[in-house]
Coordinates of C-alpha atoms in Angstrom, one line a residue:
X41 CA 206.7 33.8 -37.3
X42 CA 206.5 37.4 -36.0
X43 CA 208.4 39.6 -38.6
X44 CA 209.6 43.6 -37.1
X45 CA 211.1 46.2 -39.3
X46 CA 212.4 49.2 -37.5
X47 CA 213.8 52.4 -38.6
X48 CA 217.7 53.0 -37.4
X49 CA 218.9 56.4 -36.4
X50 CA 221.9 57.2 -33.9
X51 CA 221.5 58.0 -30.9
X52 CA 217.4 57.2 -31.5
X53 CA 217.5 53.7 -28.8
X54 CA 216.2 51.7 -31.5
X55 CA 219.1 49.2 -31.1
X56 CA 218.0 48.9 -27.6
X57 CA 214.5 48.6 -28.5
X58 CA 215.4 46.0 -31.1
X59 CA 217.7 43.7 -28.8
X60 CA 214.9 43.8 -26.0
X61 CA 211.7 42.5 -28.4
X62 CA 214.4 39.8 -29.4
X63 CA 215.3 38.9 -26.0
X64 CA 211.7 39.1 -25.2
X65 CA 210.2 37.1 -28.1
X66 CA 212.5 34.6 -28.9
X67 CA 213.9 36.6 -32.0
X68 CA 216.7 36.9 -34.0
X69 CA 218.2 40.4 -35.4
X70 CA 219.7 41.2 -38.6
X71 CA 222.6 44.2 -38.5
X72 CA 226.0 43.3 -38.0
X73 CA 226.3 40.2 -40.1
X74 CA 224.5 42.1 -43.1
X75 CA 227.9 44.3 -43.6
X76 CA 230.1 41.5 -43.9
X77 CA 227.6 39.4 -46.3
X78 CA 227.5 42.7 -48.3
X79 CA 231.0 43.0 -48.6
X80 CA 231.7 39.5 -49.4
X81 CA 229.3 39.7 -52.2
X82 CA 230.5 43.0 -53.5
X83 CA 234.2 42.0 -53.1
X84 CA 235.0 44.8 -50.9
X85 CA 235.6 45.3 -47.1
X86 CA 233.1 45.6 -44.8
X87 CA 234.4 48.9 -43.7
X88 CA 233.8 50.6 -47.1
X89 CA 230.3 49.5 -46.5
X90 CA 229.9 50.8 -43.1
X91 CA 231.5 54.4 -44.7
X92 CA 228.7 54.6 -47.5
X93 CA 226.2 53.9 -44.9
X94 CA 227.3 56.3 -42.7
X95 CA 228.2 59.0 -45.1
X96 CA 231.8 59.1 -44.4
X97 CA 233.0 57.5 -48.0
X98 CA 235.4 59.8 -49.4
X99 CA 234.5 60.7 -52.9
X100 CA 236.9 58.1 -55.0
X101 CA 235.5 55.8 -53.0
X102 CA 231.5 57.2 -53.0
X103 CA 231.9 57.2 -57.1
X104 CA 233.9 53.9 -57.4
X105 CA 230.7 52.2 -55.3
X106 CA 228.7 50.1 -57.1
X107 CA 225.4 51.6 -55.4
X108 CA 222.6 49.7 -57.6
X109 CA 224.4 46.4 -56.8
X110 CA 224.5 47.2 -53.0
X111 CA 220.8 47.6 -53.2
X112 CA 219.9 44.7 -55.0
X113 CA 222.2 42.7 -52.2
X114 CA 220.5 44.9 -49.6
X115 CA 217.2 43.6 -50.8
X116 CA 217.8 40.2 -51.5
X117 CA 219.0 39.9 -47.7
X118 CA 216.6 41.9 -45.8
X119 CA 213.7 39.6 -47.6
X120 CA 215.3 36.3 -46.8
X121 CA 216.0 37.0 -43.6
X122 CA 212.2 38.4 -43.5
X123 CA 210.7 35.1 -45.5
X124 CA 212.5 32.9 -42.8
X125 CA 210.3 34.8 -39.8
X126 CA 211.1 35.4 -36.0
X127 CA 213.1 38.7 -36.9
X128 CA 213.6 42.1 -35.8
X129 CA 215.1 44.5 -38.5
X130 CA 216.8 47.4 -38.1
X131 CA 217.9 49.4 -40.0
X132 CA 219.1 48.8 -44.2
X133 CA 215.8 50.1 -45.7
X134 CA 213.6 47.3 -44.0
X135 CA 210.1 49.7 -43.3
X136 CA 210.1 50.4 -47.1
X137 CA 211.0 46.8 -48.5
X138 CA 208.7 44.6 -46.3
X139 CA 206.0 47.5 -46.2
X140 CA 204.0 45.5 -48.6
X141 CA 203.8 42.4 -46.4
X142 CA 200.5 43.1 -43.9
X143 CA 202.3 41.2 -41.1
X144 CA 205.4 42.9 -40.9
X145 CA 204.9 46.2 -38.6
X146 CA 206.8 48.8 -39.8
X147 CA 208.1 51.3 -36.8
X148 CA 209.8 54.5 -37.1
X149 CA 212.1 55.1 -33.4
X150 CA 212.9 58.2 -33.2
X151 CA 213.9 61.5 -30.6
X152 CA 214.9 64.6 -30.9
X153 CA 218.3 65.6 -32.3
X154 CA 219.9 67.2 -29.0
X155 CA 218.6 63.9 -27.2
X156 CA 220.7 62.2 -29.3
X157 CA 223.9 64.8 -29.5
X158 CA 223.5 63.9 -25.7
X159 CA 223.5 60.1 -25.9
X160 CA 226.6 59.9 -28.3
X161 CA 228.5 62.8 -25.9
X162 CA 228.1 59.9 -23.3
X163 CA 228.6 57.3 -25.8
X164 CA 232.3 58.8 -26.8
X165 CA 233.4 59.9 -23.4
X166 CA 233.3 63.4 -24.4
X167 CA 232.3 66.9 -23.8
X168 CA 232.5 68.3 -27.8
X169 CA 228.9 68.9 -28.4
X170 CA 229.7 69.9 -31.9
X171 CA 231.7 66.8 -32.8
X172 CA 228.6 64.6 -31.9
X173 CA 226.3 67.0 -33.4
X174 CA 228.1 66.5 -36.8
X175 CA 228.2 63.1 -36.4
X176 CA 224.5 62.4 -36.0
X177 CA 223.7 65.0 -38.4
X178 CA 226.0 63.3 -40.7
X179 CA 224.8 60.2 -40.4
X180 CA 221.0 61.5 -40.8
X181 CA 222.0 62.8 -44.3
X182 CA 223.1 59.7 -45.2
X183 CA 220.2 57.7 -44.2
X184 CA 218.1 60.5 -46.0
X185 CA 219.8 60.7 -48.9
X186 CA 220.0 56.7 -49.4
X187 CA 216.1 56.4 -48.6
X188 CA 215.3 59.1 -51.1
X189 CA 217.5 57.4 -53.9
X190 CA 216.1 54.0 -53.5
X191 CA 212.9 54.1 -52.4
X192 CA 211.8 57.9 -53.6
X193 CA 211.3 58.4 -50.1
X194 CA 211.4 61.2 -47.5
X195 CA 213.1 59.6 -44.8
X196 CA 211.1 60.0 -41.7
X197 CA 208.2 61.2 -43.2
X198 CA 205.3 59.8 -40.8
X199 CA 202.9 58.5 -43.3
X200 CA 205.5 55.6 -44.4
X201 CA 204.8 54.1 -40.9
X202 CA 202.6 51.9 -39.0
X203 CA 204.0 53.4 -35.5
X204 CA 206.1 55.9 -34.6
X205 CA 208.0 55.9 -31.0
X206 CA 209.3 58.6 -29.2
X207 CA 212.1 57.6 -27.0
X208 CA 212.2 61.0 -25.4
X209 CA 209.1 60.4 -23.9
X210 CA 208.6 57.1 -24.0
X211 CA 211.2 54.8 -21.8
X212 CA 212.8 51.3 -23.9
X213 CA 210.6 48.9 -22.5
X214 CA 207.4 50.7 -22.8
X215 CA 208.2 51.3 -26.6
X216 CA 208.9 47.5 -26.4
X217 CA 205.5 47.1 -24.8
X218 CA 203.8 48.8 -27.6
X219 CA 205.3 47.2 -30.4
X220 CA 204.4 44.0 -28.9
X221 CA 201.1 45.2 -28.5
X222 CA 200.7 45.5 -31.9
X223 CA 201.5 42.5 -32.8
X224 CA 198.7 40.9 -31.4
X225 CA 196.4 43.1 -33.1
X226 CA 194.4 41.5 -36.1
X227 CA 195.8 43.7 -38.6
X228 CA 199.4 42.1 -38.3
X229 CA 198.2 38.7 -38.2
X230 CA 200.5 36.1 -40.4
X231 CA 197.6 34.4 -42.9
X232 CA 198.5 32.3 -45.7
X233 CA 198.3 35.2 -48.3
X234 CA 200.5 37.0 -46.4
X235 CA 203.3 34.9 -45.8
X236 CA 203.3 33.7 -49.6
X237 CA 203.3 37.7 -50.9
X238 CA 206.7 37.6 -48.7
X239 CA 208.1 34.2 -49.6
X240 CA 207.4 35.7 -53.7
X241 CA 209.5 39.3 -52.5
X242 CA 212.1 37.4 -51.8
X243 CA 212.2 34.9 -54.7
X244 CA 212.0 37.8 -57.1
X245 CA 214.7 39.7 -55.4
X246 CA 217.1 36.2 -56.2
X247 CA 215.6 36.2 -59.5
X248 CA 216.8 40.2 -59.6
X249 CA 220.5 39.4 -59.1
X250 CA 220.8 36.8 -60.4
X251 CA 220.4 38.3 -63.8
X252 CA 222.1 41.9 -62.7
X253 CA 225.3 39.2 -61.7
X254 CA 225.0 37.0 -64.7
X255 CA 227.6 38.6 -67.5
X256 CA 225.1 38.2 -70.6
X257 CA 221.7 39.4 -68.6
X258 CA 223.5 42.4 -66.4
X259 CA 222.3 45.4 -68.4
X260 CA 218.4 43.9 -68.6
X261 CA 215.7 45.9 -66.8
X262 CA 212.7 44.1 -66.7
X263 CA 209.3 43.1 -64.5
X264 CA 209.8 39.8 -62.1
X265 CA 206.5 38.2 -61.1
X266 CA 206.0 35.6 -58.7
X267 CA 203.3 33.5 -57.7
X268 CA 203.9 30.4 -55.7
X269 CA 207.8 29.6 -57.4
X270 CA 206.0 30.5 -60.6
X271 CA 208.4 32.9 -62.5
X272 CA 207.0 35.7 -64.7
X273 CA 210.0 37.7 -66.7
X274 CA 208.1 40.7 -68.7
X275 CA 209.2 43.5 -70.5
X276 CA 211.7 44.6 -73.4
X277 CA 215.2 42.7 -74.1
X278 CA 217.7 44.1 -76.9
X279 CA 217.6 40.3 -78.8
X280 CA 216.7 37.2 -78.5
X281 CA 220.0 36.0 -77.2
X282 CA 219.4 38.2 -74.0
X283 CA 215.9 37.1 -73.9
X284 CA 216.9 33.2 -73.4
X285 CA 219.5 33.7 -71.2
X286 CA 217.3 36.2 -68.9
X287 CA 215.1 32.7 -68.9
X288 CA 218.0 30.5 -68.4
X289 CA 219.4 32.9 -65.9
X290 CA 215.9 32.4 -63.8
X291 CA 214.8 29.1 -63.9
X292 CA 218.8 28.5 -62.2
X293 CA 217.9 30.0 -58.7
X294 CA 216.8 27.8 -56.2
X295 CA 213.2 27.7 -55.0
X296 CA 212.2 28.5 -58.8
X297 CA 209.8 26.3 -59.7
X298 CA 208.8 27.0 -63.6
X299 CA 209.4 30.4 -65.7
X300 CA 207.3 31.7 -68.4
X301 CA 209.0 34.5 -70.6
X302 CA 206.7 37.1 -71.8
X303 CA 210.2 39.4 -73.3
X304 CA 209.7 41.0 -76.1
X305 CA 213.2 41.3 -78.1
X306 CA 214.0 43.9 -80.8
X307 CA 214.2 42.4 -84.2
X308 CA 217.5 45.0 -84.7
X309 CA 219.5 45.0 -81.7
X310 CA 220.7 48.2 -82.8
X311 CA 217.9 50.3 -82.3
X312 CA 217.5 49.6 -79.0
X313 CA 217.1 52.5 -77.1
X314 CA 219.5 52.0 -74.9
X315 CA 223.8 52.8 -74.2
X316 CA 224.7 49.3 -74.2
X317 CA 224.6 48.8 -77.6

């Protein structure tokens, strides 16, 4: 159940890249419907999300966003769509969360920027090179900024990638060639370890909001393990009260099978170091 996760910058063809290996292989994609999950979750429209993405929020609305909860959502989505196979994903931080899974190929598309100040000239029907210029740039600050602040990440940098495509130089389908290419290689072969390391990402990314959605386990930060439906909740709780409801709270989700707490609560709530208290 071939798994892709591509990188997604304007103007860089990877949309074209990504609806070709689906056409090609029989796969499904994962972009547009992501917004509108993310919005119903969040309870707000699917435009705000589209804004923060693109960095065109205003700054009520940039401050007002609940940004942790959009990437927990983000997560939780890209690694079920992932866990159920035959996908190509562009786009919403899907190179750094599957880059763990040794199945999933994870391809940077890119081309230089007055490439792609061309493309979205042709794209709007217009002849204001600065316009598009600000655009793209815009929307590359975003994506940078959003890659740092989540995954620590340079965005872009080449060493977070298994490939990297030029589109300048290299036409759509022979990018498309390649990537299928290296699919067949034995390095992104699907084994039975693999496939369960993803199935466990996305179990523990339930797990995750689950509690951060769940009014009396929201504030806990703590280590999900996984292995085979098996639960594992570690770290520190303010009191015991938290610490059975971070286990009620788990063994709730579907496709948990058990849950073992190993939470260690604070005998004084009050000298937990934290500001909830």
């Amino acid at each position: 159940m071939p798994v892709i996760a591509l990188t997604q910058g304007m103007g860089s063809l990877a949309q074209d890249i990504a609806e070709r290996l689906a056409a090609d292989l029989g796969l499904q994609t994962l972009e547009h419907e992501m917004a509108a999950r993310l919005a119903d979750k969040m309870h707000v429209s699917r435009s705000l999300i589209n804004r923060l993405r693109s960095g065109k929020a205003g700054l009520i609305e940039g401050l007002r966003a609940d940004k942790h909860a959009m990437a927990l959502y983000t997560a939780e989505e890209v690694l079920d769509a992932a866990a159920r196979g035959n996908i190509v994903i562009r786009g919403w931080g899907a190179t750094q969360l599957l880059r763990a899974v040794p199945h999933v190929p994870c391809i940077r598309i890119m081309r230089p920027l007055e490439k792609r100040v061309d493309w979205l000239m042709e794209q709007l029907d217009t002849d204001d090179r600065e316009l598009a210029r600000a655009e793209i740039e815009r929307s590359d600050q975003a994506n940078a900024a959003r890659m740092h602040d989540q995954f620590g990440v340079q965005w872009g940098d080449p060493v977070l990638f298994d490939m990297v495509l030029n589109t300048e130089r290299l036409s759509v389908e022979s990018c498309v060639e390649q990537i299928k290419n290296l699919l067949k290689r034995p390095e992104f072969a699907e084994t039975t370890q693999s496939r369960k390391l993803l199935q466990c990402m996305a179990l523990s990314a339930r797990v995750r909001v689950a509690l951060s959605t769940h009014a009396q386990t929201q504030a806990v930060d703590i280590t999900i393990e996984c292995n085979d439906g098996r639960i594992t909740l570690r770290g520190i709780v303010a009191d015991d009260e938290e610490k059975s409801a971070a286990l009620r709270v788990a063994q709730g989700v579907a496709g948990v099978t058990s849950v073992e707490s190993q939470l260690k609560a604070f005998s004084d709530a009050r000298r937990f170091p934290t500001h909830r208290r």
